[in-house]
Amino acid sequence: MSEVVLDASAVLALLNQEPGGEIVARYIDQAAISSVNFSEVVTKLAEAGAPEEAIEQTLDDLSLEIISFEKT
């Protein structure tokens, strides 16, 4: 189980080398993200013009645990 839960802005800060991204990098190996936030990251990368294959490879390389969003 992951020890850290990231939101979309944290993952985007890491990927875009923005302030705070270096902090995210320290915890990325033990991190999870909700499926809702994960889809936001995909959307933002696509809107920025990243090709689908590059988005998929980049996010696969992060090895984030994706936590399903379920209405209870």
XYZ file of N, CA and C in Angstrom:
216
model
N 0.836 -1.180 0.000
C 0.000 0.000 0.000
C 0.882 1.244 0.000
N 0.438 2.231 -0.727
C 1.186 3.482 -0.840
C 1.092 4.304 0.443
N 2.155 5.038 0.708
C 2.210 5.865 1.905
C 1.833 7.314 1.635
N 1.828 7.717 0.360
C 1.584 9.099 -0.026
C 0.505 9.118 -1.101
N -0.429 10.053 -0.975
C -1.446 10.236 -2.011
C -1.221 11.597 -2.656
N -1.066 11.579 -3.975
C -0.795 12.808 -4.722
C -2.050 13.282 -5.433
N -2.146 14.596 -5.622
C -3.206 15.112 -6.475
C -2.599 15.469 -7.830
N -3.463 15.857 -8.756
C -3.011 16.133 -10.122
C -1.953 17.226 -10.167
N -2.133 18.275 -9.378
C -1.180 19.385 -9.430
C 0.218 18.960 -8.986
N 0.305 18.043 -8.057
C 1.621 17.562 -7.618
C 2.314 16.782 -8.726
N 1.572 15.901 -9.387
C 2.158 15.116 -10.470
C 2.558 16.031 -11.632
N 1.713 16.991 -11.944
C 2.037 17.930 -13.025
C 3.249 18.790 -12.670
N 3.391 19.168 -11.410
C 4.571 19.930 -10.987
C 5.842 19.117 -11.221
N 5.776 17.840 -10.914
C 6.924 16.959 -11.154
C 7.226 16.860 -12.647
N 6.207 16.561 -13.435
C 6.412 16.342 -14.867
C 6.833 17.606 -15.606
N 6.337 18.750 -15.150
C 6.655 20.015 -15.810
C 7.834 20.749 -15.179
N 8.487 20.089 -14.229
C 9.641 20.652 -13.524
C 9.308 22.021 -12.929
N 8.163 22.075 -12.265
C 7.710 23.298 -11.615
C 8.134 23.283 -10.151
N 8.029 24.444 -9.477
C 8.338 24.476 -8.051
C 7.508 23.435 -7.289
N 8.163 22.737 -6.408
C 7.524 21.676 -5.641
C 7.710 20.303 -6.254
N 8.054 20.271 -7.527
C 8.262 18.991 -8.196
C 9.373 18.167 -7.580
N 10.363 18.844 -7.057
C 11.480 18.117 -6.418
C 11.029 17.418 -5.143
N 10.049 17.972 -4.474
C 9.498 17.327 -3.267
C 8.709 16.086 -3.668
N 7.905 16.218 -4.700
C 7.132 15.080 -5.205
C 8.079 13.952 -5.621
N 9.185 14.300 -6.249
C 10.150 13.291 -6.711
C 10.663 12.428 -5.564
N 10.770 12.985 -4.385
C 11.259 12.229 -3.224
C 10.299 11.124 -2.808
N 9.016 11.300 -3.109
C 7.988 10.379 -2.627
C 7.312 9.569 -3.724
N 7.666 9.811 -4.966
C 6.951 9.218 -6.092
C 6.963 7.690 -6.058
N 8.021 7.081 -5.546
C 8.114 5.618 -5.506
C 7.141 4.975 -4.535
N 6.590 5.770 -3.628
C 5.659 5.227 -2.640
C 4.306 5.924 -2.705
N 3.973 6.446 -3.895
C 2.787 7.286 -4.021
C 1.637 6.624 -4.766
N 0.451 7.124 -4.460
C -0.778 6.734 -5.139
C -1.483 7.996 -5.611
N -2.457 7.803 -6.497
C -3.264 8.907 -7.005
C -4.663 8.359 -7.266
N -5.674 9.172 -7.046
C -7.029 8.723 -7.343
C -7.223 8.681 -8.852
N -8.138 7.844 -9.295
C -8.410 7.759 -10.730
C -8.907 9.090 -11.279
N -9.613 9.861 -10.465
C -10.098 11.176 -10.890
C -8.922 12.115 -11.139
N -7.971 12.163 -10.215
C -6.793 13.013 -10.388
C -5.908 12.503 -11.514
N -5.828 11.197 -11.660
C -5.040 10.625 -12.748
C -5.599 11.065 -14.097
N -6.924 11.035 -14.228
C -7.532 11.460 -15.497
C -7.307 12.943 -15.756
N -7.229 13.742 -14.692
C -6.927 15.164 -14.861
C -5.505 15.350 -15.397
N -4.563 14.575 -14.897
C -3.180 14.650 -15.384
C -3.137 14.304 -16.869
N -3.811 13.222 -17.253
C -3.845 12.816 -18.658
C -4.429 13.938 -19.516
N -5.534 14.518 -19.060
C -6.193 15.592 -19.806
C -5.276 16.789 -19.983
N -4.622 17.215 -18.905
C -3.743 18.384 -18.986
C -2.559 18.134 -19.918
N -1.999 16.935 -19.876
C -0.881 16.618 -20.769
C -1.340 16.602 -22.227
N -2.531 16.057 -22.478
C -3.070 16.025 -23.835
C -3.365 17.436 -24.330
N -3.929 18.272 -23.471
C -4.212 19.659 -23.841
C -2.939 20.432 -24.167
N -1.835 20.036 -23.538
C -0.550 20.691 -23.787
C 0.104 20.176 -25.078
N -0.531 19.199 -25.708
C -0.024 18.707 -26.978
C 0.817 17.452 -26.920
N 0.903 16.822 -25.763
C 1.693 15.594 -25.653
C 0.994 14.460 -26.409
N 1.739 13.688 -27.185
C 1.139 12.551 -27.891
C 0.664 11.478 -26.906
N -0.369 10.759 -27.293
C -0.953 9.728 -26.428
C 0.090 8.721 -25.951
N 0.941 8.284 -26.848
C 1.955 7.281 -26.488
C 2.930 7.829 -25.448
N 3.292 9.103 -25.590
C 4.218 9.717 -24.634
C 3.565 9.860 -23.267
N 2.293 10.220 -23.254
C 1.565 10.335 -21.980
C 1.524 8.985 -21.289
N 1.154 7.958 -22.052
C 1.056 6.618 -21.483
C 2.403 6.152 -20.926
N 3.466 6.342 -21.682
C 4.795 5.904 -21.240
C 5.255 6.677 -20.008
N 5.054 7.980 -20.022
C 5.471 8.818 -18.899
C 4.771 8.397 -17.616
N 3.466 8.198 -17.702
C 2.715 7.838 -16.498
C 2.995 6.400 -16.071
N 3.226 5.506 -17.020
C 3.631 4.141 -16.672
C 4.955 4.150 -15.917
N 5.882 5.002 -16.364
C 7.196 5.084 -15.730
C 7.115 5.544 -14.272
N 6.076 6.320 -13.943
C 5.926 6.791 -12.562
C 5.482 5.677 -11.626
N 4.857 4.646 -12.161
C 4.399 3.482 -11.382
C 3.517 3.874 -10.199
N 2.639 4.831 -10.416
C 1.724 5.246 -9.354
C 0.644 4.188 -9.143
N 0.310 3.967 -7.896
C -0.858 3.146 -7.594
C -2.083 4.017 -7.880
N -3.000 3.539 -8.697
C -4.200 4.301 -9.023
C -5.355 3.764 -8.193
N -5.936 4.653 -7.404
C -7.018 4.279 -6.502
C -8.340 4.586 -7.189
N -9.147 3.568 -7.321
C -10.435 3.700 -7.996
C -11.358 4.642 -7.231
N -12.100 5.443 -7.983
C -13.095 6.328 -7.391
C -14.433 5.624 -7.484
N -15.034 5.401 -6.343
C -16.338 4.750 -6.311
C -17.277 5.527 -5.429
N -18.478 5.707 -5.914
C -19.503 6.361 -5.113
C -20.024 5.335 -4.113
N -20.047 5.717 -2.831
C -20.542 4.800 -1.813
C -21.800 5.294 -1.168
